[in-house]
PDB file of C-alpha atoms and ligand atoms in Angstrom:
ATOM      1  CA  MET F  25      80.376 -40.923 177.790  1.00  0.00           C
ATOM      2  CA  GLN F  26      81.787 -43.915 175.938  1.00  0.00           C
ATOM      3  CA  ALA F  27      83.365 -43.355 172.519  1.00  0.00           C
ATOM      4  CA  SER F  28      81.639 -45.137 169.614  1.00  0.00           C
ATOM      5  CA  ASP F  29      83.394 -48.109 167.952  1.00  0.00           C
ATOM      6  CA  LYS F  30      83.858 -46.012 164.814  1.00  0.00           C
ATOM      7  CA  ALA F  31      85.512 -43.181 166.776  1.00  0.00           C
ATOM      8  CA  VAL F  32      87.814 -45.664 168.522  1.00  0.00           C
ATOM      9  CA  ARG F  33      88.766 -47.277 165.170  1.00  0.00           C
ATOM     10  CA  GLU F  34      89.586 -43.860 163.741  1.00  0.00           C
ATOM     11  CA  LEU F  35      92.149 -43.316 166.461  1.00  0.00           C
ATOM     12  CA  GLY F  36      94.153 -46.134 164.864  1.00  0.00           C
ATOM     13  CA  ALA F  37      97.423 -46.703 166.688  1.00  0.00           C
ATOM     14  CA  PHE F  38      96.828 -43.884 169.157  1.00  0.00           C
ATOM     15  CA  ALA F  39      95.859 -44.734 172.719  1.00  0.00           C
ATOM     16  CA  SER F  40      93.629 -41.698 173.119  1.00  0.00           C
ATOM     17  CA  VAL F  41      92.378 -38.547 171.445  1.00  0.00           C
ATOM     18  CA  TRP F  42      95.051 -36.615 173.280  1.00  0.00           C
ATOM     19  CA  THR F  43      97.955 -38.774 172.120  1.00  0.00           C
ATOM     20  CA  ALA F  44      96.617 -38.415 168.580  1.00  0.00           C
ATOM     21  CA  ILE F  45      96.414 -34.650 169.014  1.00  0.00           C
ATOM     22  CA  ARG F  46      99.958 -34.469 170.395  1.00  0.00           C
ATOM     23  CA  ALA F  47     101.296 -36.504 167.457  1.00  0.00           C
ATOM     24  CA  GLU F  48      99.377 -34.437 164.916  1.00  0.00           C
ATOM     25  CA  ALA F  49     100.609 -31.203 166.512  1.00  0.00           C
ATOM     26  CA  THR F  50     104.210 -32.421 166.465  1.00  0.00           C
ATOM     27  CA  ASP F  51     103.874 -33.308 162.784  1.00  0.00           C
ATOM     28  CA  LEU F  52     102.242 -29.984 161.904  1.00  0.00           C
ATOM     29  CA  ALA F  53     104.899 -28.029 163.837  1.00  0.00           C
ATOM     30  CA  THR F  54     107.578 -29.470 161.545  1.00  0.00           C
ATOM     31  CA  ARG F  55     105.644 -28.372 158.448  1.00  0.00           C
ATOM     32  CA  GLU F  56     104.295 -24.952 159.445  1.00  0.00           C
ATOM     33  CA  PRO F  57     106.953 -22.736 161.074  1.00  0.00           C
ATOM     34  CA  THR F  58     104.363 -20.009 161.691  1.00  0.00           C
ATOM     35  CA  LEU F  59     102.451 -22.255 164.087  1.00  0.00           C
ATOM     36  CA  ARG F  60     105.446 -23.979 165.724  1.00  0.00           C
ATOM     37  CA  ALA F  61     105.776 -21.812 168.844  1.00  0.00           C
ATOM     38  CA  LEU F  62     102.020 -21.833 169.374  1.00  0.00           C
ATOM     39  CA  LEU F  63     101.801 -25.625 169.059  1.00  0.00           C
ATOM     40  CA  GLU F  64     104.762 -26.061 171.421  1.00  0.00           C
ATOM     41  CA  THR F  65     103.214 -23.811 174.042  1.00  0.00           C
ATOM     42  CA  GLN F  66      99.634 -25.025 173.811  1.00  0.00           C
ATOM     43  CA  ILE F  67      99.923 -28.741 172.994  1.00  0.00           C
ATOM     44  CA  ILE F  68     103.293 -30.396 172.495  1.00  0.00           C
ATOM     45  CA  GLY F  69     105.151 -29.185 175.565  1.00  0.00           C
ATOM     46  CA  VAL F  70     102.333 -29.199 178.116  1.00  0.00           C
ATOM     47  CA  ALA F  71     101.915 -31.523 181.088  1.00  0.00           C
ATOM     48  CA  SER F  72      98.350 -32.846 180.912  1.00  0.00           C
ATOM     49  CA  ASP F  73      95.332 -33.251 178.659  1.00  0.00           C
ATOM     50  CA  ALA F  74      93.485 -30.652 180.695  1.00  0.00           C
ATOM     51  CA  ASP F  75      96.354 -28.248 180.113  1.00  0.00           C
ATOM     52  CA  ILE F  76      95.936 -28.697 176.379  1.00  0.00           C
ATOM     53  CA  ILE F  77      92.267 -27.803 176.231  1.00  0.00           C
ATOM     54  CA  ALA F  78      92.732 -24.916 178.688  1.00  0.00           C
ATOM     55  CA  HIS F  79      95.646 -23.552 176.669  1.00  0.00           C
ATOM     56  CA  VAL F  80      93.854 -23.873 173.357  1.00  0.00           C
ATOM     57  CA  ILE F  81      90.554 -22.319 174.398  1.00  0.00           C
ATOM     58  CA  SER F  82      92.052 -19.516 176.472  1.00  0.00           C
ATOM     59  CA  ALA F  83      94.522 -18.615 173.750  1.00  0.00           C
ATOM     60  CA  ARG F  84      91.704 -18.452 171.156  1.00  0.00           C
ATOM     61  CA  LEU F  85      89.702 -16.230 173.440  1.00  0.00           C
ATOM     62  CA  ALA F  86      92.727 -13.995 173.862  1.00  0.00           C
ATOM     63  CA  VAL F  87      92.742 -13.931 170.035  1.00  0.00           C
ATOM     64  CA  ALA F  88      96.102 -15.361 168.940  1.00  0.00           C
ATOM     65  CA  SER F  89      99.585 -15.875 170.250  1.00  0.00           C
ATOM     66  CA  VAL F  90     101.198 -16.261 166.879  1.00  0.00           C
ATOM     67  CA  ASP F  91     103.942 -13.744 166.443  1.00  0.00           C
ATOM     68  CA  THR F  92     102.769 -10.804 164.326  1.00  0.00           C
ATOM     69  CA  GLU F  93     105.980 -11.010 162.273  1.00  0.00           C
ATOM     70  CA  ASP F  94     105.269 -14.672 161.464  1.00  0.00           C
ATOM     71  CA  LEU F  95     101.745 -13.818 160.335  1.00  0.00           C
ATOM     72  CA  PHE F  96     103.136 -10.943 158.308  1.00  0.00           C
ATOM     73  CA  ARG F  97     105.571 -13.308 156.568  1.00  0.00           C
ATOM     74  CA  LEU F  98     102.764 -15.790 155.825  1.00  0.00           C
ATOM     75  CA  PHE F  99     100.622 -13.078 154.203  1.00  0.00           C
ATOM     76  CA  HIS F 100     103.539 -11.384 152.467  1.00  0.00           C
ATOM     77  CA  GLY F 101     104.821 -14.639 150.964  1.00  0.00           C
ATOM     78  CA  ILE F 102     101.449 -15.384 149.353  1.00  0.00           C
ATOM     79  CA  LEU F 103     100.985 -11.820 148.125  1.00  0.00           C
ATOM     80  CA  LEU F 104     104.433 -11.774 146.494  1.00  0.00           C
ATOM     81  CA  GLU F 105     103.594 -14.980 144.616  1.00  0.00           C
ATOM     82  CA  ARG F 106     100.038 -14.074 143.652  1.00  0.00           C
ATOM     83  CA  ALA F 107      99.637 -10.865 141.642  1.00  0.00           C
ATOM     84  CA  ASP F 108      96.007 -11.854 141.013  1.00  0.00           C
ATOM     85  CA  ILE F 109      95.242 -11.621 144.748  1.00  0.00           C
ATOM     86  CA  CYS F 110      96.811  -8.145 144.911  1.00  0.00           C
ATOM     87  CA  ALA F 111      94.653  -7.083 141.950  1.00  0.00           C
ATOM     88  CA  ALA F 112      91.514  -8.505 143.609  1.00  0.00           C
ATOM     89  CA  ILE F 113      92.309  -6.600 146.815  1.00  0.00           C
ATOM     90  CA  GLU F 114      92.626  -3.332 144.890  1.00  0.00           C
ATOM     91  CA  ALA F 115      89.288  -4.030 143.188  1.00  0.00           C
ATOM     92  CA  ASP F 116      87.697  -4.759 146.595  1.00  0.00           C
ATOM     93  CA  ILE F 117      88.930  -1.439 148.021  1.00  0.00           C
ATOM     94  CA  LEU F 118      87.470   0.380 145.037  1.00  0.00           C
ATOM     95  CA  ALA F 119      84.210  -1.554 145.310  1.00  0.00           C
ATOM     96  CA  VAL F 120      83.755  -0.512 148.936  1.00  0.00           C
ATOM     97  CA  ARG F 121      84.768   3.066 148.184  1.00  0.00           C
ATOM     98  CA  GLU F 122      82.187   3.233 145.387  1.00  0.00           C
ATOM     99  CA  ARG F 123      79.292   1.328 146.986  1.00  0.00           C
ATOM    100  CA  ASP F 124      79.375   2.163 150.698  1.00  0.00           C
ATOM    101  CA  PRO F 125      78.134   5.702 151.259  1.00  0.00           C
ATOM    102  CA  ALA F 126      79.844   5.680 154.685  1.00  0.00           C
ATOM    103  CA  CYS F 127      83.246   4.981 153.098  1.00  0.00           C
ATOM    104  CA  THR F 128      84.701   8.242 151.876  1.00  0.00           C
ATOM    105  CA  THR F 129      88.318   7.211 151.294  1.00  0.00           C
ATOM    106  CA  CYS F 130      90.210   4.086 150.265  1.00  0.00           C
ATOM    107  CA  LEU F 131      92.252   4.421 153.480  1.00  0.00           C
ATOM    108  CA  HIS F 132      89.039   4.090 155.474  1.00  0.00           C
ATOM    109  CA  ALA F 133      88.290   0.775 153.723  1.00  0.00           C
ATOM    110  CA  LEU F 134      91.829  -0.396 154.383  1.00  0.00           C
ATOM    111  CA  LEU F 135      91.978   0.630 158.051  1.00  0.00           C
ATOM    112  CA  ASN F 136      88.499   0.295 159.425  1.00  0.00           C
ATOM    113  CA  LEU F 137      86.210  -2.152 157.633  1.00  0.00           C
ATOM    114  CA  LYS F 138      86.161  -5.616 159.130  1.00  0.00           C
ATOM    115  CA  GLY F 139      84.260  -7.075 156.174  1.00  0.00           C
ATOM    116  CA  PHE F 140      87.169  -5.977 153.984  1.00  0.00           C
ATOM    117  CA  HIS F 141      89.730  -7.389 156.431  1.00  0.00           C
ATOM    118  CA  ALA F 142      87.896 -10.709 156.619  1.00  0.00           C
ATOM    119  CA  LEU F 143      87.738 -10.977 152.837  1.00  0.00           C
ATOM    120  CA  GLN F 144      91.473 -10.355 152.456  1.00  0.00           C
ATOM    121  CA  THR F 145      92.265 -12.918 155.148  1.00  0.00           C
ATOM    122  CA  HIS F 146      90.060 -15.336 153.220  1.00  0.00           C
ATOM    123  CA  ARG F 147      92.030 -14.676 150.031  1.00  0.00           C
ATOM    124  CA  ILE F 148      95.223 -15.724 151.845  1.00  0.00           C
ATOM    125  CA  ALA F 149      93.520 -18.716 153.527  1.00  0.00           C
ATOM    126  CA  HIS F 150      92.114 -19.838 150.171  1.00  0.00           C
ATOM    127  CA  ALA F 151      95.571 -19.636 148.548  1.00  0.00           C
ATOM    128  CA  LEU F 152      96.945 -21.816 151.374  1.00  0.00           C
ATOM    129  CA  TRP F 153      93.993 -24.215 150.975  1.00  0.00           C
ATOM    130  CA  ILE F 154      94.513 -24.738 147.264  1.00  0.00           C
ATOM    131  CA  ASN F 155      98.234 -25.265 147.934  1.00  0.00           C
ATOM    132  CA  GLY F 156      97.218 -28.204 150.160  1.00  0.00           C
ATOM    133  CA  ARG F 157      98.041 -26.417 153.425  1.00  0.00           C
ATOM    134  CA  HIS F 158      94.591 -27.139 154.865  1.00  0.00           C
ATOM    135  CA  GLU F 159      95.442 -26.972 158.556  1.00  0.00           C
ATOM    136  CA  ILE F 160      96.894 -23.487 158.487  1.00  0.00           C
ATOM    137  CA  ALA F 161      94.184 -22.307 156.077  1.00  0.00           C
ATOM    138  CA  SER F 162      91.490 -23.487 158.530  1.00  0.00           C
ATOM    139  CA  TRP F 163      93.352 -22.020 161.480  1.00  0.00           C
ATOM    140  CA  LEU F 164      93.599 -18.640 159.727  1.00  0.00           C
ATOM    141  CA  SER F 165      89.965 -18.750 158.692  1.00  0.00           C
ATOM    142  CA  ASN F 166      88.861 -19.419 162.278  1.00  0.00           C
ATOM    143  CA  LEU F 167      91.062 -16.613 163.571  1.00  0.00           C
ATOM    144  CA  ALA F 168      89.561 -14.204 161.032  1.00  0.00           C
ATOM    145  CA  SER F 169      86.080 -15.258 162.128  1.00  0.00           C
ATOM    146  CA  LEU F 170      86.929 -14.624 165.797  1.00  0.00           C
ATOM    147  CA  VAL F 171      88.499 -11.259 165.115  1.00  0.00           C
ATOM    148  CA  PHE F 172      86.446  -9.853 162.229  1.00  0.00           C
ATOM    149  CA  GLY F 173      83.106 -11.700 162.242  1.00  0.00           C
ATOM    150  CA  PRO F 174      82.561 -13.353 158.844  1.00  0.00           C
ATOM    151  CA  ASP F 175      82.916 -17.134 158.935  1.00  0.00           C
ATOM    152  CA  ILE F 176      84.200 -18.099 155.481  1.00  0.00           C
ATOM    153  CA  HIS F 177      85.327 -21.645 154.711  1.00  0.00           C
ATOM    154  CA  PRO F 178      88.822 -21.462 153.178  1.00  0.00           C
ATOM    155  CA  ALA F 179      87.722 -23.586 150.206  1.00  0.00           C
ATOM    156  CA  ALA F 180      84.977 -21.130 149.172  1.00  0.00           C
ATOM    157  CA  ARG F 181      85.733 -19.484 145.826  1.00  0.00           C
ATOM    158  CA  ILE F 182      85.301 -15.715 145.795  1.00  0.00           C
ATOM    159  CA  GLY F 183      85.860 -13.387 142.821  1.00  0.00           C
ATOM    160  CA  SER F 184      87.031  -9.775 142.866  1.00  0.00           C
ATOM    161  CA  SER F 185      85.370  -6.398 143.390  1.00  0.00           C
ATOM    162  CA  ILE F 186      83.455  -7.799 146.365  1.00  0.00           C
ATOM    163  CA  MET F 187      81.950  -5.874 149.264  1.00  0.00           C
ATOM    164  CA  LEU F 188      81.146  -7.611 152.561  1.00  0.00           C
ATOM    165  CA  ASP F 189      79.337  -4.679 154.129  1.00  0.00           C
ATOM    166  CA  HIS F 190      79.691  -4.551 157.943  1.00  0.00           C
ATOM    167  CA  GLY F 191      80.814  -8.170 157.880  1.00  0.00           C
ATOM    168  CA  SER F 192      79.133  -9.251 161.126  1.00  0.00           C
ATOM    169  CA  GLY F 193      77.386 -12.604 161.025  1.00  0.00           C
ATOM    170  CA  ILE F 194      78.221 -13.507 157.432  1.00  0.00           C
ATOM    171  CA  VAL F 195      78.627 -17.274 156.886  1.00  0.00           C
ATOM    172  CA  ILE F 196      79.951 -18.688 153.594  1.00  0.00           C
ATOM    173  CA  GLY F 197      80.113 -22.462 153.197  1.00  0.00           C
ATOM    174  CA  GLU F 198      82.798 -24.690 151.761  1.00  0.00           C
ATOM    175  CA  THR F 199      81.426 -25.211 148.231  1.00  0.00           C
ATOM    176  CA  ALA F 200      79.971 -21.723 147.777  1.00  0.00           C
ATOM    177  CA  VAL F 201      81.039 -19.732 144.719  1.00  0.00           C
ATOM    178  CA  ILE F 202      80.793 -15.945 144.514  1.00  0.00           C
ATOM    179  CA  GLU F 203      81.563 -14.336 141.172  1.00  0.00           C
ATOM    180  CA  ASP F 204      82.848 -10.761 140.629  1.00  0.00           C
ATOM    181  CA  GLU F 205      81.126  -7.518 141.651  1.00  0.00           C
ATOM    182  CA  VAL F 206      78.899  -8.998 144.338  1.00  0.00           C
ATOM    183  CA  SER F 207      77.765  -7.109 147.470  1.00  0.00           C
ATOM    184  CA  ILE F 208      76.830  -9.017 150.617  1.00  0.00           C
ATOM    185  CA  LEU F 209      75.404  -7.321 153.690  1.00  0.00           C
ATOM    186  CA  GLN F 210      75.582  -8.366 157.322  1.00  0.00           C
ATOM    187  CA  ASN F 211      74.176 -11.638 158.646  1.00  0.00           C
ATOM    188  CA  VAL F 212      73.918 -13.290 155.241  1.00  0.00           C
ATOM    189  CA  THR F 213      74.251 -17.094 155.141  1.00  0.00           C
ATOM    190  CA  LEU F 214      75.347 -18.972 152.021  1.00  0.00           C
ATOM    191  CA  GLY F 215      74.762 -22.378 153.524  1.00  0.00           C
ATOM    192  CA  GLY F 216      73.697 -25.965 152.927  1.00  0.00           C
ATOM    193  CA  THR F 217      70.184 -27.251 153.569  1.00  0.00           C
ATOM    194  CA  GLY F 218      71.539 -29.995 155.819  1.00  0.00           C
ATOM    195  CA  LYS F 219      70.083 -32.562 153.404  1.00  0.00           C
ATOM    196  CA  GLU F 220      72.925 -32.605 150.854  1.00  0.00           C
ATOM    197  CA  THR F 221      76.577 -33.569 151.021  1.00  0.00           C
ATOM    198  CA  GLY F 222      79.419 -32.726 148.631  1.00  0.00           C
ATOM    199  CA  ASP F 223      78.708 -29.688 146.437  1.00  0.00           C
ATOM    200  CA  ARG F 224      75.959 -28.238 148.636  1.00  0.00           C
ATOM    201  CA  HIS F 225      76.279 -24.447 148.782  1.00  0.00           C
ATOM    202  CA  PRO F 226      74.930 -21.571 146.639  1.00  0.00           C
ATOM    203  CA  LYS F 227      76.514 -20.219 143.465  1.00  0.00           C
ATOM    204  CA  ILE F 228      76.267 -16.436 143.322  1.00  0.00           C
ATOM    205  CA  ARG F 229      76.703 -15.059 139.824  1.00  0.00           C
ATOM    206  CA  HIS F 230      78.131 -11.718 138.687  1.00  0.00           C
ATOM    207  CA  GLY F 231      76.796  -8.438 140.078  1.00  0.00           C
ATOM    208  CA  VAL F 232      74.342  -9.810 142.676  1.00  0.00           C
ATOM    209  CA  MET F 233      73.312  -7.821 145.782  1.00  0.00           C
ATOM    210  CA  ILE F 234      72.317  -9.850 148.890  1.00  0.00           C
ATOM    211  CA  GLY F 235      70.452  -7.853 151.541  1.00  0.00           C
ATOM    212  CA  ALA F 236      71.040  -8.042 155.276  1.00  0.00           C
ATOM    213  CA  GLY F 237      69.986 -11.253 156.996  1.00  0.00           C
ATOM    214  CA  ALA F 238      69.182 -13.173 153.819  1.00  0.00           C
ATOM    215  CA  LYS F 239      69.682 -16.939 154.020  1.00  0.00           C
ATOM    216  CA  ILE F 240      70.446 -18.701 150.740  1.00  0.00           C
ATOM    217  CA  LEU F 241      70.420 -22.462 151.261  1.00  0.00           C
ATOM    218  CA  GLY F 242      71.445 -25.343 149.011  1.00  0.00           C
ATOM    219  CA  ASN F 243      73.346 -25.768 145.778  1.00  0.00           C
ATOM    220  CA  ILE F 244      71.247 -23.209 143.923  1.00  0.00           C
ATOM    221  CA  GLU F 245      72.217 -20.508 141.460  1.00  0.00           C
ATOM    222  CA  ILE F 246      71.493 -16.832 142.033  1.00  0.00           C
ATOM    223  CA  GLY F 247      71.435 -15.394 138.516  1.00  0.00           C
ATOM    224  CA  ALA F 248      73.588 -12.446 137.457  1.00  0.00           C
ATOM    225  CA  PHE F 249      72.539  -8.951 138.543  1.00  0.00           C
ATOM    226  CA  SER F 250      69.702 -10.114 140.774  1.00  0.00           C
ATOM    227  CA  LYS F 251      68.832  -8.765 144.215  1.00  0.00           C
ATOM    228  CA  ILE F 252      67.954 -10.774 147.303  1.00  0.00           C
ATOM    229  CA  ALA F 253      65.816  -8.681 149.657  1.00  0.00           C
ATOM    230  CA  ALA F 254      66.809  -8.301 153.291  1.00  0.00           C
ATOM    231  CA  GLY F 255      65.549 -11.133 155.476  1.00  0.00           C
ATOM    232  CA  SER F 256      64.668 -13.501 152.618  1.00  0.00           C
ATOM    233  CA  VAL F 257      65.057 -17.250 152.833  1.00  0.00           C
ATOM    234  CA  VAL F 258      66.000 -18.447 149.349  1.00  0.00           C
ATOM    235  CA  LEU F 259      65.550 -22.161 148.666  1.00  0.00           C
ATOM    236  CA  LYS F 260      65.148 -22.230 144.862  1.00  0.00           C
ATOM    237  CA  PRO F 261      67.302 -20.913 142.001  1.00  0.00           C
ATOM    238  CA  VAL F 262      66.835 -17.219 141.201  1.00  0.00           C
ATOM    239  CA  PRO F 263      66.837 -16.099 137.540  1.00  0.00           C
ATOM    240  CA  ALA F 264      69.116 -13.264 136.355  1.00  0.00           C
ATOM    241  CA  HIS F 265      67.958  -9.637 136.594  1.00  0.00           C
ATOM    242  CA  CYS F 266      65.216  -9.917 139.187  1.00  0.00           C
ATOM    243  CA  THR F 267      64.480  -9.195 142.848  1.00  0.00           C
ATOM    244  CA  VAL F 268      63.314 -11.931 145.198  1.00  0.00           C
ATOM    245  CA  ALA F 269      61.882 -11.385 148.682  1.00  0.00           C
ATOM    246  CA  GLY F 270      60.132 -13.219 151.485  1.00  0.00           C
ATOM    247  CA  VAL F 271      60.168 -16.527 153.324  1.00  0.00           C
ATOM    248  CA  PRO F 272      60.411 -18.569 151.200  1.00  0.00           C
ATOM    249  CA  ALA F 273      61.582 -16.030 148.624  1.00  0.00           C
ATOM    250  CA  THR F 274      59.623 -15.401 145.431  1.00  0.00           C
ATOM    251  CA  VAL F 275      60.235 -13.050 142.494  1.00  0.00           C
ATOM    252  CA  VAL F 276      58.847  -9.598 143.308  1.00  0.00           C
ATOM    253  CA  ARG F 277      60.361  -7.573 140.458  1.00  0.00           C
ATOM    254  CA  ILE F 278      62.061  -8.051 137.080  1.00  0.00           C
ATOM    255  CA  HIS F 279      64.765  -5.472 136.284  1.00  0.00           C
ATOM    256  CA  ARG F 280      65.916  -3.700 133.180  1.00  0.00           C
ATOM    257  CA  ASN F 281      68.988  -5.483 131.818  1.00  0.00           C
ATOM    258  CA  ASP F 282      71.285  -2.483 132.471  1.00  0.00           C
ATOM    259  CA  GLU F 283      70.699  -2.368 136.262  1.00  0.00           C
ATOM    260  CA  ILE F 284      73.684  -3.532 138.350  1.00  0.00           C
ATOM    261  CA  PRO F 285      72.347  -3.967 141.901  1.00  0.00           C
ATOM    262  CA  ALA F 286      75.640  -4.758 143.640  1.00  0.00           C
ATOM    263  CA  GLU F 287      77.271  -1.645 142.210  1.00  0.00           C
ATOM    264  CA  THR F 288      74.600   0.893 142.861  1.00  0.00           C
ATOM    265  CA  MET F 289      73.345  -0.664 146.127  1.00  0.00           C
ATOM    266  CA  ASP F 290      70.204   1.262 145.177  1.00  0.00           C
ATOM    267  CA  GLN F 291      67.363  -0.282 147.126  1.00  0.00           C
ATOM    268  CA  ASN F 292      64.648   1.696 145.322  1.00  0.00           C
ATOM    269  CA  ILE F 293      65.483   1.537 141.630  1.00  0.00           C
TER     270      ILE F 293
HETATM  271  C1  COA Q   7      64.930  -5.810 147.854  1.00  0.00           C
HETATM  272  C2  COA Q   7      65.463  -4.400 147.838  1.00  0.00           C
HETATM  273  C3  COA Q   7      66.918  -4.393 147.376  1.00  0.00           C
HETATM  274  C4  COA Q   7      64.635  -3.541 146.880  1.00  0.00           C
HETATM  275  O1  COA Q   7      64.751  -4.074 145.564  1.00  0.00           O
HETATM  276  P1  COA Q   7      63.808  -3.570 144.380  1.00  0.00           P
HETATM  277  O2  COA Q   7      64.075  -4.429 143.202  1.00  0.00           O
HETATM  278  O3  COA Q   7      63.996  -2.092 144.239  1.00  0.00           O
HETATM  279  O4  COA Q   7      62.370  -3.934 144.934  1.00  0.00           O
HETATM  280  P2  COA Q   7      61.143  -2.964 145.293  1.00  0.00           P
HETATM  281  O5  COA Q   7      61.558  -1.968 146.334  1.00  0.00           O
HETATM  282  O6  COA Q   7      60.559  -2.498 144.005  1.00  0.00           O
HETATM  283  O7  COA Q   7      60.174  -3.986 146.021  1.00  0.00           O
HETATM  284  C5  COA Q   7      59.456  -4.983 145.295  1.00  0.00           C
HETATM  285  C6  COA Q   7      58.451  -5.622 146.256  1.00  0.00           C
HETATM  286  O8  COA Q   7      59.177  -6.393 147.239  1.00  0.00           O
HETATM  287  C7  COA Q   7      58.848  -5.959 148.557  1.00  0.00           C
HETATM  288  N1  COA Q   7      60.065  -6.016 149.368  1.00  0.00           N
HETATM  289  C8  COA Q   7      61.175  -5.276 149.240  1.00  0.00           C
HETATM  290  N2  COA Q   7      62.083  -5.626 150.157  1.00  0.00           N
HETATM  291  C9  COA Q   7      61.527  -6.615 150.878  1.00  0.00           C
HETATM  292  C10 COA Q   7      61.973  -7.390 151.970  1.00  0.00           C
HETATM  293  N3  COA Q   7      63.205  -7.220 152.503  1.00  0.00           N
HETATM  294  N4  COA Q   7      61.160  -8.353 152.453  1.00  0.00           N
HETATM  295  C11 COA Q   7      59.917  -8.553 151.934  1.00  0.00           C
HETATM  296  N5  COA Q   7      59.443  -7.840 150.883  1.00  0.00           N
HETATM  297  C12 COA Q   7      60.237  -6.880 150.378  1.00  0.00           C
HETATM  298  C13 COA Q   7      58.340  -4.531 148.375  1.00  0.00           C
HETATM  299  O9  COA Q   7      57.483  -4.159 149.410  1.00  0.00           O
HETATM  300  C14 COA Q   7      57.645  -4.618 147.048  1.00  0.00           C
HETATM  301  O10 COA Q   7      56.378  -5.207 147.242  1.00  0.00           O
HETATM  302  P3  COA Q   7      55.090  -4.640 146.448  1.00  0.00           P
HETATM  303  O11 COA Q   7      55.395  -4.849 144.984  1.00  0.00           O
HETATM  304  O12 COA Q   7      53.966  -5.492 146.955  1.00  0.00           O
HETATM  305  O13 COA Q   7      54.984  -3.197 146.815  1.00  0.00           O
HETATM  306  C15 COA Q   7      65.384  -3.769 149.268  1.00  0.00           C
HETATM  307  O14 COA Q   7      64.038  -3.739 149.728  1.00  0.00           O
HETATM  308  C16 COA Q   7      66.228  -4.536 150.268  1.00  0.00           C
HETATM  309  O15 COA Q   7      65.827  -5.497 150.916  1.00  0.00           O
HETATM  310  N6  COA Q   7      67.522  -4.055 150.381  1.00  0.00           N
HETATM  311  C17 COA Q   7      68.481  -4.637 151.276  1.00  0.00           C
HETATM  312  C18 COA Q   7      69.133  -3.471 151.994  1.00  0.00           C
HETATM  313  C19 COA Q   7      69.840  -3.896 153.253  1.00  0.00           C
HETATM  314  O16 COA Q   7      70.140  -5.049 153.501  1.00  0.00           O
HETATM  315  N7  COA Q   7      70.153  -2.889 154.058  1.00  0.00           N
HETATM  316  C20 COA Q   7      70.877  -3.045 155.258  1.00  0.00           C
HETATM  317  C21 COA Q   7      71.794  -1.870 155.351  1.00  0.00           C
HETATM  318  S1  COA Q   7      72.736  -1.935 156.818  1.00  0.00           S
END
């Protein structure tokens, strides 16, 4: 297939996609020591274009060839600088311990829950993203998605005391915002409609519970302490303190003001 004129123009001075990729990898390797050995092995030092794609895909499928110590240093460096991230992680452990009936100890949350692991990787990726280190933030985010399940754009803003229950299949878009004390179950999408650009993802306010498989699409607000029923497709803003259900979702219940759905996870209040 022939490349479009626009795609060719975007290559600028580079003779091909692969020369551009080699140059970009060489540049990135000088800026991100954590990725240097990986970039050398998979892109910079390899013989042919086919070698590059084979190296990159096979290494992703084998998870990652970054040295564990290098990853440790990347995480540790951010955590030492950012006491607020450490505090959010503690609040997340407590949130899972309190809300997930299957989680009987904090150690269990720490060792065994991939939703928790994905969220903490996101916190590090987001810190890198806002420091302008977009390439490594995206790389880390993709790795977390491969290993843990949730696919969270590193730019997404996520508060504290969050539970990503089970984690599998969760997708959170670039301009999504999730405030504190929110619970999100498996296979939830906070996505765009495909019709908007720019700020195009949902804003989830304090204390919301989003049931398994719910799809919330567009730059819409889910009001504080509301519940989204499992399997709903939400296309319009949801007021505070209510339950919505169905495809498309409509209000099925209005709550008392003292109910906190994300905390209790009570599906039959
Ligand atoms: C929505 C939910 C939280 C219950 O909230 P609630 O405010 O207590 O709502 P109610 O149970 O009073 O239900 C209100 C109405 O919505 C309906 N409803 C509830 N959940 C629904 C769903 N997922 N889809 C469609 N309708 C639903 C109820 O049948 C009821 O209808 P009715 O008034 O005609 O009888 C719960 O049904 C739910 O979906 N929980 C998600 C749990 C989950 O994801 N579990 C996975 C664990 S792995």
